[in-house]
Amino acid sequence: MLNTVSKIRGQNLCDKDLKEIQHHLKKLEGRRLDFDYKKKRQGKIADEELRQALEKFEESKEVAETSMHNLLETDVEQVSQLSALVDAQLDYHRQAVQILDELADKLKRRMREASSRPKREYRPKPRDLPSARTPGLSPAWQSRPPPPAAPLDQPSCKALYDFEPENDGELGFREGDLITLTNQIDENWYEGMLHGQSGFFPLSYVEVLVPLPQ
């Protein structure tokens, strides 16, 4: 009983530490994006602004590294549980590979059996020729209206200016585009989707129409 309670408490502590690490990593990613963006604009912005962005990035990097180091160094039980989880995953995937190998063999046998059978000749049934189309009319798929813009009942924003991506993971858009908001990285950057593409973009380039839930 005491061992079970100890494991539960240890798991709760582990979950708390992992959430804290995820928070620091998320903050680090936002500050990295901000520093990269300002570095690209070096000469167009004040040196002090670039220096502060670098200091914030280095501060978040140090905090994230420290939190991950503490998690690994302070609790051997957590590492032991992680090792057990990895072993269980390896065992699961070994069994999955075995099942897939057996299934592949069965499918190959079925294919060999099917190829050895005489094939039946396919004879399409005669069809009436369609009547001549009325000149000037287009097929239905060509006359469909364009898809509607992103609905305003979900978190979204409107682009105030064109934004050209300069780093991997950034989302480009044009003035007037409606972007679906999926996440706020920090006070300067959002994450969103447009035309099926997901990426990051600066908050200063858009007007929030429907904010993200708090």
One Martini backbone bead per residue (centre of mass of N, CA, C, O) as a GRO file, in nm:
protein
  214
    1MET     BB    1   0.060   0.061  -0.023
    2LEU     BB    2   0.301   0.254   0.014
    3ASN     BB    3   0.418   0.201  -0.269
    4THR     BB    4   0.176   0.313  -0.426
    5VAL     BB    5   0.175   0.598  -0.306
    6SER     BB    6   0.463   0.664  -0.396
    7LYS     BB    7   0.410   0.637  -0.699
    8ILE     BB    8   0.192   0.852  -0.720
    9ARG     BB    9   0.362   1.085  -0.616
   10GLY     BB   10   0.588   1.054  -0.825
   11GLN     BB   11   0.405   1.099  -1.072
   12ASN     BB   12   0.309   1.383  -0.995
   13LEU     BB   13   0.591   1.509  -0.994
   14CYS     BB   14   0.660   1.438  -1.285
   15ASP     BB   15   0.426   1.591  -1.419
   16LYS     BB   16   0.507   1.867  -1.308
   17ASP     BB   17   0.791   1.877  -1.433
   18LEU     BB   18   0.701   1.840  -1.729
   19LYS     BB   19   0.524   2.094  -1.743
   20GLU     BB   20   0.753   2.289  -1.679
   21ILE     BB   21   0.929   2.216  -1.921
   22GLN     BB   22   0.718   2.283  -2.140
   23HIS     BB   23   0.700   2.579  -2.064
   24HIS     BB   24   0.999   2.652  -2.116
   25LEU     BB   25   1.008   2.554  -2.415
   26LYS     BB   26   0.788   2.743  -2.520
   27LYS     BB   27   0.932   3.004  -2.439
   28LEU     BB   28   1.192   2.949  -2.596
   29GLU     BB   29   1.065   2.942  -2.880
   30GLY     BB   30   0.953   3.229  -2.882
   31ARG     BB   31   1.233   3.373  -2.833
   32ARG     BB   32   1.370   3.260  -3.082
   33LEU     BB   33   1.185   3.384  -3.292
   34ASP     BB   34   1.229   3.677  -3.205
   35PHE     BB   35   1.537   3.683  -3.248
   36ASP     BB   36   1.545   3.597  -3.546
   37TYR     BB   37   1.374   3.831  -3.652
   38LYS     BB   38   1.556   4.066  -3.541
   39LYS     BB   39   1.816   3.973  -3.682
   40LYS     BB   40   1.708   4.019  -3.973
   41ARG     BB   41   1.659   4.343  -3.876
   42GLN     BB   42   1.931   4.439  -3.871
   43GLY     BB   43   1.939   4.802  -3.883
   44LYS     BB   44   1.609   4.852  -3.837
   45ILE     BB   45   1.677   4.826  -3.539
   46ALA     BB   46   1.752   4.846  -3.230
   47ASP     BB   47   2.013   4.722  -3.048
   48GLU     BB   48   1.865   4.693  -2.776
   49GLU     BB   49   1.639   4.505  -2.880
   50LEU     BB   50   1.830   4.274  -2.963
   51ARG     BB   51   1.968   4.232  -2.687
   52GLN     BB   52   1.709   4.158  -2.527
   53ALA     BB   53   1.635   3.910  -2.699
   54LEU     BB   54   1.893   3.751  -2.633
   55GLU     BB   55   1.866   3.745  -2.323
   56LYS     BB   56   1.594   3.596  -2.314
   57PHE     BB   57   1.686   3.343  -2.463
   58GLU     BB   58   1.919   3.262  -2.267
   59GLU     BB   59   1.744   3.243  -2.016
   60SER     BB   60   1.550   3.019  -2.118
   61LYS     BB   61   1.772   2.810  -2.180
   62GLU     BB   62   1.876   2.779  -1.889
   63VAL     BB   63   1.609   2.695  -1.754
   64ALA     BB   64   1.551   2.443  -1.928
   65GLU     BB   65   1.815   2.290  -1.867
   66THR     BB   66   1.782   2.281  -1.558
   67SER     BB   67   1.509   2.128  -1.543
   68MET     BB   68   1.612   1.871  -1.691
   69HIS     BB   69   1.847   1.806  -1.504
   70ASN     BB   70   1.682   1.776  -1.239
   71LEU     BB   71   1.502   1.541  -1.330
   72LEU     BB   72   1.747   1.334  -1.371
   73GLU     BB   73   1.903   1.377  -1.081
   74THR     BB   74   1.667   1.356  -0.837
   75ASP     BB   75   1.508   1.089  -0.981
   76VAL     BB   76   1.542   0.754  -1.024
   77GLU     BB   77   1.250   0.649  -1.051
   78GLN     BB   78   1.177   0.798  -1.310
   79VAL     BB   79   1.390   0.659  -1.486
   80SER     BB   80   1.287   0.372  -1.434
   81GLN     BB   81   1.004   0.418  -1.557
   82LEU     BB   82   1.107   0.501  -1.836
   83SER     BB   83   1.250   0.234  -1.895
   84ALA     BB   84   0.994   0.056  -1.875
   85LEU     BB   85   0.845   0.197  -2.104
   86VAL     BB   86   1.046   0.134  -2.329
   87ASP     BB   87   1.034  -0.176  -2.302
   88ALA     BB   88   0.729  -0.196  -2.364
   89GLN     BB   89   0.744  -0.069  -2.646
   90LEU     BB   90   0.937  -0.275  -2.771
   91ASP     BB   91   0.755  -0.521  -2.726
   92TYR     BB   92   0.515  -0.419  -2.889
   93HIS     BB   93   0.669  -0.383  -3.166
   94ARG     BB   94   0.758  -0.674  -3.196
   95GLN     BB   95   0.471  -0.790  -3.211
   96ALA     BB   96   0.380  -0.619  -3.452
   97VAL     BB   97   0.586  -0.731  -3.654
   98GLN     BB   98   0.494  -1.025  -3.638
   99ILE     BB   99   0.202  -0.977  -3.735
  100LEU     BB  100   0.278  -0.842  -4.007
  101ASP     BB  101   0.436  -1.080  -4.124
  102GLU     BB  102   0.198  -1.280  -4.126
  103LEU     BB  103   0.011  -1.105  -4.302
  104ALA     BB  104   0.199  -1.086  -4.548
  105ASP     BB  105   0.203  -1.388  -4.611
  106LYS     BB  106  -0.103  -1.421  -4.658
  107LEU     BB  107  -0.124  -1.214  -4.892
  108LYS     BB  108   0.073  -1.358  -5.085
  109ARG     BB  109  -0.088  -1.620  -5.108
  110ARG     BB  110  -0.344  -1.489  -5.222
  111MET     BB  111  -0.208  -1.374  -5.476
  112ARG     BB  112  -0.115  -1.647  -5.593
  113GLU     BB  113  -0.395  -1.773  -5.610
  114ALA     BB  114  -0.526  -1.555  -5.791
  115SER     BB  115  -0.316  -1.578  -6.034
  116SER     BB  116  -0.396  -1.894  -6.096
  117ARG     BB  117  -0.654  -1.802  -6.192
  118PRO     BB  118  -0.888  -1.758  -6.413
  119LYS     BB  119  -0.979  -1.500  -6.609
  120ARG     BB  120  -1.226  -1.269  -6.645
  121GLU     BB  121  -1.397  -1.118  -6.880
  122TYR     BB  122  -1.456  -0.785  -6.948
  123ARG     BB  123  -1.798  -0.661  -7.017
  124PRO     BB  124  -1.940  -0.395  -7.101
  125LYS     BB  125  -2.214  -0.224  -7.093
  126PRO     BB  126  -2.426  -0.070  -7.277
  127ARG     BB  127  -2.451   0.282  -7.349
  128ASP     BB  128  -2.597   0.569  -7.364
  129LEU     BB  129  -2.567   0.847  -7.521
  130PRO     BB  130  -2.523   1.155  -7.456
  131SER     BB  131  -2.641   1.443  -7.482
  132ALA     BB  132  -2.595   1.734  -7.590
  133ARG     BB  133  -2.455   2.012  -7.493
  134THR     BB  134  -2.500   2.316  -7.384
  135PRO     BB  135  -2.388   2.595  -7.478
  136GLY     BB  136  -2.199   2.752  -7.208
  137LEU     BB  137  -2.193   2.507  -7.023
  138SER     BB  138  -2.074   2.391  -6.723
  139PRO     BB  139  -1.968   2.199  -6.514
  140ALA     BB  140  -2.039   2.162  -6.185
  141TRP     BB  141  -1.739   2.183  -6.070
  142GLN     BB  142  -1.689   2.471  -6.212
  143SER     BB  143  -1.957   2.619  -6.061
  144ARG     BB  144  -1.846   2.630  -5.797
  145PRO     BB  145  -1.804   2.784  -5.522
  146PRO     BB  146  -1.604   2.911  -5.317
  147PRO     BB  147  -1.476   2.869  -5.029
  148PRO     BB  148  -1.519   2.964  -4.729
  149ALA     BB  149  -1.428   3.136  -4.485
  150ALA     BB  150  -1.329   3.161  -4.185
  151PRO     BB  151  -1.488   3.126  -3.909
  152LEU     BB  152  -1.596   3.342  -3.625
  153ASP     BB  153  -1.636   3.088  -3.402
  154GLN     BB  154  -1.323   3.098  -3.404
  155PRO     BB  155  -1.011   3.143  -3.361
  156SER     BB  156  -0.905   3.463  -3.504
  157CYS     BB  157  -0.748   3.650  -3.780
  158LYS     BB  158  -0.622   3.954  -3.943
  159ALA     BB  159  -0.437   4.069  -4.194
  160LEU     BB  160  -0.250   4.377  -4.224
  161TYR     BB  161  -0.001   4.231  -4.361
  162ASP     BB  162   0.254   4.118  -4.518
  163PHE     BB  163   0.413   3.782  -4.475
  164GLU     BB  164   0.747   3.669  -4.492
  165PRO     BB  165   0.919   3.401  -4.462
  166GLU     BB  166   1.254   3.333  -4.287
  167ASN     BB  167   1.169   3.062  -4.138
  168ASP     BB  168   1.120   2.775  -4.016
  169GLY     BB  169   0.765   2.755  -3.938
  170GLU     BB  170   0.652   2.984  -4.091
  171LEU     BB  171   0.367   3.195  -4.179
  172GLY     BB  172   0.234   3.292  -4.470
  173PHE     BB  173   0.082   3.613  -4.588
  174ARG     BB  174  -0.189   3.832  -4.666
  175GLU     BB  175  -0.363   4.092  -4.690
  176GLY     BB  176  -0.680   3.984  -4.541
  177ASP     BB  177  -0.631   3.731  -4.416
  178LEU     BB  178  -0.773   3.443  -4.262
  179ILE     BB  179  -0.674   3.318  -3.941
  180THR     BB  180  -0.628   3.037  -3.756
  181LEU     BB  181  -0.612   2.990  -3.419
  182THR     BB  182  -0.401   2.764  -3.198
  183ASN     BB  183  -0.163   2.953  -3.064
  184GLN     BB  184   0.037   3.101  -2.796
  185ILE     BB  185   0.362   3.150  -2.744
  186ASP     BB  186   0.364   3.469  -2.684
  187GLU     BB  187   0.364   3.819  -2.684
  188ASN     BB  188   0.467   3.798  -3.016
  189TRP     BB  189   0.347   3.499  -3.086
  190TYR     BB  190   0.183   3.291  -3.320
  191GLU     BB  191  -0.037   3.014  -3.403
  192GLY     BB  192  -0.147   2.889  -3.733
  193MET     BB  193  -0.398   2.864  -4.007
  194LEU     BB  194  -0.356   2.833  -4.380
  195HIS     BB  195  -0.446   2.645  -4.630
  196GLY     BB  196  -0.335   2.390  -4.442
  197GLN     BB  197  -0.122   2.568  -4.298
  198SER     BB  198   0.135   2.568  -4.047
  199GLY     BB  199   0.241   2.844  -3.815
  200PHE     BB  200   0.434   3.126  -3.755
  201PHE     BB  201   0.358   3.465  -3.619
  202PRO     BB  202   0.331   3.795  -3.574
  203LEU     BB  203   0.120   3.997  -3.393
  204SER     BB  204   0.175   4.280  -3.549
  205TYR     BB  205   0.029   4.160  -3.833
  206VAL     BB  206  -0.246   4.145  -3.666
  207GLU     BB  207  -0.604   4.100  -3.607
  208VAL     BB  208  -0.802   4.013  -3.352
  209LEU     BB  209  -1.123   3.864  -3.354
  210VAL     BB  210  -1.086   3.575  -3.206
  211PRO     BB  211  -0.990   3.467  -2.922
  212LEU     BB  212  -0.834   3.274  -2.723
  213PRO     BB  213  -0.873   3.068  -2.484
  214GLN     BB  214  -0.794   3.083  -2.133
   0.00000   0.00000   0.00000
